[in-house]
PDB file of C-alpha atoms in Angstrom:
ATOM      1  CA  MET A  21     -14.010 -23.963  19.741  1.00  0.00           C
ATOM      2  CA  ALA A  22     -15.402 -20.969  18.281  1.00  0.00           C
ATOM      3  CA  GLN A  23     -15.001 -20.920  14.155  1.00  0.00           C
ATOM      4  CA  ILE A  24     -14.845 -17.392  12.982  1.00  0.00           C
ATOM      5  CA  ALA A  25     -15.243 -16.881   9.434  1.00  0.00           C
ATOM      6  CA  PHE A  26     -13.685 -13.798   7.216  1.00  0.00           C
ATOM      7  CA  GLU A  27     -14.597 -12.773   3.585  1.00  0.00           C
ATOM      8  CA  GLY A  28     -12.466 -10.465   2.585  1.00  0.00           C
ATOM      9  CA  VAL A  29     -14.172  -7.167   0.397  1.00  0.00           C
ATOM     10  CA  ILE A  30     -12.516  -4.951  -1.870  1.00  0.00           C
ATOM     11  CA  PRO A  31     -11.572  -1.191   0.113  1.00  0.00           C
ATOM     12  CA  VAL A  32     -13.118   1.141  -2.601  1.00  0.00           C
ATOM     13  CA  LYS A  33     -16.862   0.951  -4.078  1.00  0.00           C
ATOM     14  CA  HIS A  34     -16.738  -0.973  -7.615  1.00  0.00           C
ATOM     15  CA  GLU A  35     -17.154   2.487  -9.210  1.00  0.00           C
ATOM     16  CA  ASP A  36     -14.370   3.446  -7.885  1.00  0.00           C
ATOM     17  CA  LEU A  37     -12.663   0.155  -9.464  1.00  0.00           C
ATOM     18  CA  LEU A  38     -13.537   0.657 -12.278  1.00  0.00           C
ATOM     19  CA  ARG A  39     -12.854   5.049 -12.521  1.00  0.00           C
ATOM     20  CA  HIS A  40      -9.155   3.762 -11.302  1.00  0.00           C
ATOM     21  CA  ILE A  41      -9.069   1.049 -14.030  1.00  0.00           C
ATOM     22  CA  ALA A  42      -9.953   3.336 -17.132  1.00  0.00           C
ATOM     23  CA  HIS A  43      -7.502   6.046 -15.145  1.00  0.00           C
ATOM     24  CA  THR A  44      -4.156   4.061 -15.320  1.00  0.00           C
ATOM     25  CA  ASN A  45      -5.617   2.072 -18.967  1.00  0.00           C
ATOM     26  CA  ALA A  46      -5.574   6.533 -20.626  1.00  0.00           C
ATOM     27  CA  LEU A  47      -2.013   6.825 -18.546  1.00  0.00           C
ATOM     28  CA  GLY A  48      -0.098   4.963 -21.181  1.00  0.00           C
ATOM     29  CA  TYR A  49       2.300   2.981 -19.596  1.00  0.00           C
ATOM     30  CA  PRO A  50       2.794  -0.499 -20.696  1.00  0.00           C
ATOM     31  CA  SER A  51       1.415  -4.088 -19.970  1.00  0.00           C
ATOM     32  CA  VAL A  52       3.085  -6.982 -18.526  1.00  0.00           C
ATOM     33  CA  ARG A  53       4.295  -9.247 -21.154  1.00  0.00           C
ATOM     34  CA  GLY A  54       5.125 -12.292 -20.563  1.00  0.00           C
ATOM     35  CA  GLN A  55       8.802 -13.388 -20.942  1.00  0.00           C
ATOM     36  CA  GLU A  56      11.367 -16.335 -21.704  1.00  0.00           C
ATOM     37  CA  VAL A  57      12.065 -18.363 -18.141  1.00  0.00           C
ATOM     38  CA  ASN A  58      15.655 -16.825 -16.628  1.00  0.00           C
ATOM     39  CA  ASP A  59      17.635 -18.331 -13.417  1.00  0.00           C
ATOM     40  CA  GLY A  60      17.646 -15.102 -11.286  1.00  0.00           C
ATOM     41  CA  ARG A  61      16.249 -15.374  -7.860  1.00  0.00           C
ATOM     42  CA  LEU A  62      13.737 -12.942  -6.737  1.00  0.00           C
ATOM     43  CA  ALA A  63      13.556 -11.457  -3.747  1.00  0.00           C
ATOM     44  CA  VAL A  64       9.880 -10.781  -2.596  1.00  0.00           C
ATOM     45  CA  VAL A  65       9.956  -8.121   0.233  1.00  0.00           C
ATOM     46  CA  GLY A  66       6.872  -7.490   2.556  1.00  0.00           C
ATOM     47  CA  GLY A  67       6.596  -5.669   5.428  1.00  0.00           C
ATOM     48  CA  GLY A  68       6.793  -7.761   8.077  1.00  0.00           C
ATOM     49  CA  PRO A  69       8.952  -6.623  11.488  1.00  0.00           C
ATOM     50  CA  SER A  70      10.621  -9.706  10.509  1.00  0.00           C
ATOM     51  CA  ILE A  71      12.831  -7.922   7.830  1.00  0.00           C
ATOM     52  CA  VAL A  72      14.709  -6.000   9.739  1.00  0.00           C
ATOM     53  CA  ASP A  73      17.458  -9.064  10.808  1.00  0.00           C
ATOM     54  CA  HIS A  74      17.731 -10.083   6.082  1.00  0.00           C
ATOM     55  CA  LEU A  75      18.310  -6.861   4.701  1.00  0.00           C
ATOM     56  CA  ASP A  76      22.059  -7.891   4.350  1.00  0.00           C
ATOM     57  CA  GLU A  77      20.587 -11.353   2.766  1.00  0.00           C
ATOM     58  CA  ILE A  78      18.410  -8.811   1.109  1.00  0.00           C
ATOM     59  CA  ARG A  79      20.996  -7.053  -0.229  1.00  0.00           C
ATOM     60  CA  GLY A  80      22.415  -9.982  -1.671  1.00  0.00           C
ATOM     61  CA  PHE A  81      19.855 -10.311  -4.708  1.00  0.00           C
ATOM     62  CA  ALA A  82      20.078  -8.236  -8.048  1.00  0.00           C
ATOM     63  CA  ASP A  83      16.341  -9.133  -8.442  1.00  0.00           C
ATOM     64  CA  ILE A  84      13.730  -7.385  -5.632  1.00  0.00           C
ATOM     65  CA  TRP A  85      10.454  -6.631  -5.058  1.00  0.00           C
ATOM     66  CA  SER A  86       9.074  -4.687  -2.744  1.00  0.00           C
ATOM     67  CA  VAL A  87       5.857  -4.171  -1.509  1.00  0.00           C
ATOM     68  CA  ASN A  88       3.770  -1.253  -0.274  1.00  0.00           C
ATOM     69  CA  GLY A  89       5.482   1.417   1.895  1.00  0.00           C
ATOM     70  CA  THR A  90       8.323  -0.845   2.166  1.00  0.00           C
ATOM     71  CA  CYS A  91      10.263   0.408  -1.103  1.00  0.00           C
ATOM     72  CA  GLY A  92      10.872   3.530   1.360  1.00  0.00           C
ATOM     73  CA  TYR A  93      12.308   1.552   4.053  1.00  0.00           C
ATOM     74  CA  LEU A  94      14.712  -0.826   1.621  1.00  0.00           C
ATOM     75  CA  ARG A  95      16.011   2.395   0.093  1.00  0.00           C
ATOM     76  CA  GLU A  96      16.343   3.933   3.572  1.00  0.00           C
ATOM     77  CA  GLN A  97      18.716   1.039   4.125  1.00  0.00           C
ATOM     78  CA  GLY A  98      20.693   1.612   1.417  1.00  0.00           C
ATOM     79  CA  ILE A  99      18.492  -1.246  -0.929  1.00  0.00           C
ATOM     80  CA  GLU A 100      16.929  -0.579  -4.172  1.00  0.00           C
ATOM     81  CA  SER A 101      13.868  -2.193  -5.321  1.00  0.00           C
ATOM     82  CA  THR A 102      10.608  -2.176  -7.670  1.00  0.00           C
ATOM     83  CA  LEU A 103       8.041  -1.484  -5.892  1.00  0.00           C
ATOM     84  CA  LEU A 104       4.916  -3.871  -6.233  1.00  0.00           C
ATOM     85  CA  THR A 105       1.471  -3.317  -5.285  1.00  0.00           C
ATOM     86  CA  LEU A 106      -2.536  -4.092  -5.776  1.00  0.00           C
ATOM     87  CA  ASP A 107      -3.668  -1.515  -3.493  1.00  0.00           C
ATOM     88  CA  PRO A 108      -6.581   0.302  -5.152  1.00  0.00           C
ATOM     89  CA  CYS A 109      -6.325   2.658  -2.166  1.00  0.00           C
ATOM     90  CA  ASP A 110      -5.542   7.007  -1.803  1.00  0.00           C
ATOM     91  CA  PHE A 111      -3.387   6.314   1.654  1.00  0.00           C
ATOM     92  CA  LEU A 112      -0.770   4.194  -0.718  1.00  0.00           C
ATOM     93  CA  ALA A 113       0.456   7.409  -2.129  1.00  0.00           C
ATOM     94  CA  PRO A 114       2.398   8.876   0.499  1.00  0.00           C
ATOM     95  CA  ARG A 115       3.722   5.572   1.569  1.00  0.00           C
ATOM     96  CA  VAL A 116       5.098   4.865  -1.983  1.00  0.00           C
ATOM     97  CA  LYS A 117       7.102   7.733  -3.051  1.00  0.00           C
ATOM     98  CA  GLY A 118      10.603   7.719  -4.256  1.00  0.00           C
ATOM     99  CA  ALA A 119      10.242   4.644  -5.980  1.00  0.00           C
ATOM    100  CA  THR A 120      11.808   4.684  -9.107  1.00  0.00           C
ATOM    101  CA  LYS A 121      10.613   1.458 -10.442  1.00  0.00           C
ATOM    102  CA  ALA A 122       7.022   0.133 -10.169  1.00  0.00           C
ATOM    103  CA  LEU A 123       4.364  -2.879 -11.298  1.00  0.00           C
ATOM    104  CA  LEU A 124       1.356  -1.500 -10.479  1.00  0.00           C
ATOM    105  CA  ALA A 125      -1.576  -3.012 -11.112  1.00  0.00           C
ATOM    106  CA  THR A 126      -4.357  -0.913 -13.145  1.00  0.00           C
ATOM    107  CA  ARG A 127      -6.898  -1.047  -9.819  1.00  0.00           C
ATOM    108  CA  CYS A 128      -4.267   1.681  -8.507  1.00  0.00           C
ATOM    109  CA  HIS A 129      -5.511   5.227  -6.741  1.00  0.00           C
ATOM    110  CA  PRO A 130      -4.504   7.902  -9.723  1.00  0.00           C
ATOM    111  CA  ASP A 131      -2.642   9.931  -6.548  1.00  0.00           C
ATOM    112  CA  VAL A 132      -0.447   6.641  -6.623  1.00  0.00           C
ATOM    113  CA  PHE A 133       0.751   7.031 -10.411  1.00  0.00           C
ATOM    114  CA  GLU A 134       0.703  11.674  -9.914  1.00  0.00           C
ATOM    115  CA  THR A 135       3.338  10.465  -6.893  1.00  0.00           C
ATOM    116  CA  LEU A 136       5.215   8.320  -8.833  1.00  0.00           C
ATOM    117  CA  LYS A 137       5.515  10.547 -11.998  1.00  0.00           C
ATOM    118  CA  GLY A 138       8.777   9.872 -13.848  1.00  0.00           C
ATOM    119  CA  ALA A 139       9.466   6.652 -12.846  1.00  0.00           C
ATOM    120  CA  GLU A 140       9.668   3.800 -14.469  1.00  0.00           C
ATOM    121  CA  ILE A 141       6.721   1.933 -14.556  1.00  0.00           C
ATOM    122  CA  THR A 142       4.527  -1.080 -15.866  1.00  0.00           C
ATOM    123  CA  VAL A 143       0.984  -1.996 -15.010  1.00  0.00           C
ATOM    124  CA  PHE A 144      -0.858  -5.206 -14.892  1.00  0.00           C
ATOM    125  CA  ASP A 145      -4.531  -6.298 -14.118  1.00  0.00           C
ATOM    126  CA  ALA A 146      -5.622  -8.785 -11.818  1.00  0.00           C
ATOM    127  CA  VAL A 147      -7.415 -11.033 -12.666  1.00  0.00           C
ATOM    128  CA  ASN A 148     -10.403 -10.166 -10.051  1.00  0.00           C
ATOM    129  CA  ASP A 149     -10.565  -7.242 -12.782  1.00  0.00           C
ATOM    130  CA  THR A 150     -10.429  -8.749 -15.919  1.00  0.00           C
ATOM    131  CA  GLU A 151     -10.771 -12.822 -16.684  1.00  0.00           C
ATOM    132  CA  ASN A 152      -6.375 -12.795 -18.269  1.00  0.00           C
ATOM    133  CA  GLY A 153      -4.909 -10.911 -15.727  1.00  0.00           C
ATOM    134  CA  VAL A 154      -2.800 -11.078 -12.833  1.00  0.00           C
ATOM    135  CA  TRP A 155      -4.288 -14.219 -10.066  1.00  0.00           C
ATOM    136  CA  ALA A 156      -3.685 -12.271  -6.614  1.00  0.00           C
ATOM    137  CA  SER A 157      -5.577 -12.649  -3.420  1.00  0.00           C
ATOM    138  CA  CYS A 158      -6.278  -9.874  -0.614  1.00  0.00           C
ATOM    139  CA  ALA A 159      -2.972  -8.625  -0.603  1.00  0.00           C
ATOM    140  CA  SER A 160      -0.348  -7.084  -2.666  1.00  0.00           C
ATOM    141  CA  VAL A 161       2.168  -9.766  -1.981  1.00  0.00           C
ATOM    142  CA  THR A 162       0.123 -12.659  -3.350  1.00  0.00           C
ATOM    143  CA  ALA A 163       0.090 -11.348  -6.951  1.00  0.00           C
ATOM    144  CA  ALA A 164       4.174 -12.216  -6.628  1.00  0.00           C
ATOM    145  CA  PHE A 165       3.506 -15.563  -7.442  1.00  0.00           C
ATOM    146  CA  HIS A 166       1.755 -15.427 -10.722  1.00  0.00           C
ATOM    147  CA  LEU A 167       3.146 -12.014 -12.142  1.00  0.00           C
ATOM    148  CA  GLY A 168       6.787 -13.550 -10.903  1.00  0.00           C
ATOM    149  CA  ALA A 169       6.483 -16.616 -13.039  1.00  0.00           C
ATOM    150  CA  MET A 170       5.260 -14.179 -16.264  1.00  0.00           C
ATOM    151  CA  LEU A 171       8.519 -12.519 -16.118  1.00  0.00           C
ATOM    152  CA  GLY A 172      10.126 -16.118 -16.185  1.00  0.00           C
ATOM    153  CA  TYR A 173      11.333 -16.814 -12.519  1.00  0.00           C
ATOM    154  CA  ARG A 174      11.479 -19.561 -11.130  1.00  0.00           C
ATOM    155  CA  LYS A 175      13.743 -19.009  -8.048  1.00  0.00           C
ATOM    156  CA  PHE A 176      11.716 -16.483  -5.501  1.00  0.00           C
ATOM    157  CA  VAL A 177      12.543 -15.734  -2.095  1.00  0.00           C
ATOM    158  CA  PHE A 178      10.162 -14.014   0.485  1.00  0.00           C
ATOM    159  CA  PHE A 179      11.062 -11.831   3.420  1.00  0.00           C
ATOM    160  CA  GLY A 180       8.562 -10.428   5.255  1.00  0.00           C
ATOM    161  CA  CYS A 181       5.659 -12.165   4.577  1.00  0.00           C
ATOM    162  CA  GLU A 182       4.308 -13.076   7.579  1.00  0.00           C
ATOM    163  CA  GLY A 183       1.342 -12.286   8.334  1.00  0.00           C
ATOM    164  CA  SER A 184       1.905 -11.673  12.052  1.00  0.00           C
ATOM    165  CA  TYR A 185       3.739  -9.659  14.065  1.00  0.00           C
ATOM    166  CA  SER A 186       4.681  -8.290  17.471  1.00  0.00           C
ATOM    167  CA  ASP A 187       4.832  -5.087  18.855  1.00  0.00           C
ATOM    168  CA  LYS A 188       4.742  -3.296  15.468  1.00  0.00           C
ATOM    169  CA  THR A 189       2.454  -4.382  12.537  1.00  0.00           C
ATOM    170  CA  HIS A 190       5.032  -3.333   9.846  1.00  0.00           C
ATOM    171  CA  ALA A 191       9.353  -2.969  10.166  1.00  0.00           C
ATOM    172  CA  TYR A 192       8.253   0.848   9.155  1.00  0.00           C
ATOM    173  CA  MET A 193       5.408   1.476  10.893  1.00  0.00           C
ATOM    174  CA  ASP A 194       2.721   0.461  13.096  1.00  0.00           C
ATOM    175  CA  GLU A 195      -1.198   0.365  11.623  1.00  0.00           C
ATOM    176  CA  ALA A 196      -3.242   1.204  13.947  1.00  0.00           C
ATOM    177  CA  GLU A 197      -6.315  -0.688  12.549  1.00  0.00           C
ATOM    178  CA  LEU A 198      -4.578  -3.697  12.236  1.00  0.00           C
ATOM    179  CA  GLN A 199      -3.408  -3.890  15.982  1.00  0.00           C
ATOM    180  CA  ASP A 200      -7.691  -3.213  16.779  1.00  0.00           C
ATOM    181  CA  TYR A 201      -8.648  -6.713  15.514  1.00  0.00           C
ATOM    182  CA  LYS A 202      -5.804  -8.272  16.640  1.00  0.00           C
ATOM    183  CA  PHE A 203      -5.993 -12.008  17.943  1.00  0.00           C
ATOM    184  CA  VAL A 204      -4.255 -14.777  18.685  1.00  0.00           C
ATOM    185  CA  VAL A 205      -3.426 -18.027  16.334  1.00  0.00           C
ATOM    186  CA  GLU A 206      -1.538 -21.588  17.098  1.00  0.00           C
ATOM    187  CA  CYS A 207       0.521 -23.161  14.698  1.00  0.00           C
ATOM    188  CA  ASN A 208       2.631 -26.027  15.214  1.00  0.00           C
ATOM    189  CA  GLY A 209       2.979 -24.954  19.849  1.00  0.00           C
ATOM    190  CA  ARG A 210       3.663 -21.644  18.831  1.00  0.00           C
ATOM    191  CA  GLN A 211       1.531 -18.677  19.039  1.00  0.00           C
ATOM    192  CA  TYR A 212       1.222 -15.949  17.163  1.00  0.00           C
ATOM    193  CA  LEU A 213      -0.893 -12.493  17.158  1.00  0.00           C
ATOM    194  CA  THR A 214      -2.296 -11.512  13.699  1.00  0.00           C
ATOM    195  CA  PRO A 215      -5.541  -9.973  11.820  1.00  0.00           C
ATOM    196  CA  PRO A 216      -8.365 -11.201   9.788  1.00  0.00           C
ATOM    197  CA  ALA A 217      -6.731  -9.751   6.488  1.00  0.00           C
ATOM    198  CA  LEU A 218      -2.968 -10.914   7.514  1.00  0.00           C
ATOM    199  CA  TYR A 219      -4.876 -14.785   8.513  1.00  0.00           C
ATOM    200  CA  MET A 220      -6.385 -14.750   4.734  1.00  0.00           C
ATOM    201  CA  LEU A 221      -3.240 -14.792   3.187  1.00  0.00           C
TER     202      LEU A 221
END
């Protein structure tokens, strides 16, 4: 059986990442601070196609974090949420337009902050950028574990974070580059289509 090794690479140059962080820090937004443990349940909603079947359940949560472009999709369904993103790419800006509340990594592209001007924004550092930052892996949703715990949550429910897809890569769009490198993973007798980036999750 063939073995393939995958290695995650940040999609922007290191110098650009440092410029993003410096830009964000100059904006003066408040940083995430630890909070007391609470009894709330947090819904963390990724863009996986499966969320279409769980919209009524998601509506039942008082606290909802939506990853990247999922915030716009949920808003179209009448569900308000807090945008969560770690991504440093400029193409994210149009996907998050209209968010009124956001948790943004300091590494996010300046265009994202410009797009969200007027929104209630709280920022956080990623552990990859500073030793006291929020732990995260190769996708924004992974920051939710550490960030949610810092903000007092102990009950998390994840939707649309399956890391696989069928005809579309996301409930709200199809990313051609993810379709280009897809392969099949077998788990417990079932087969799943996924690209390397989602497999690494």
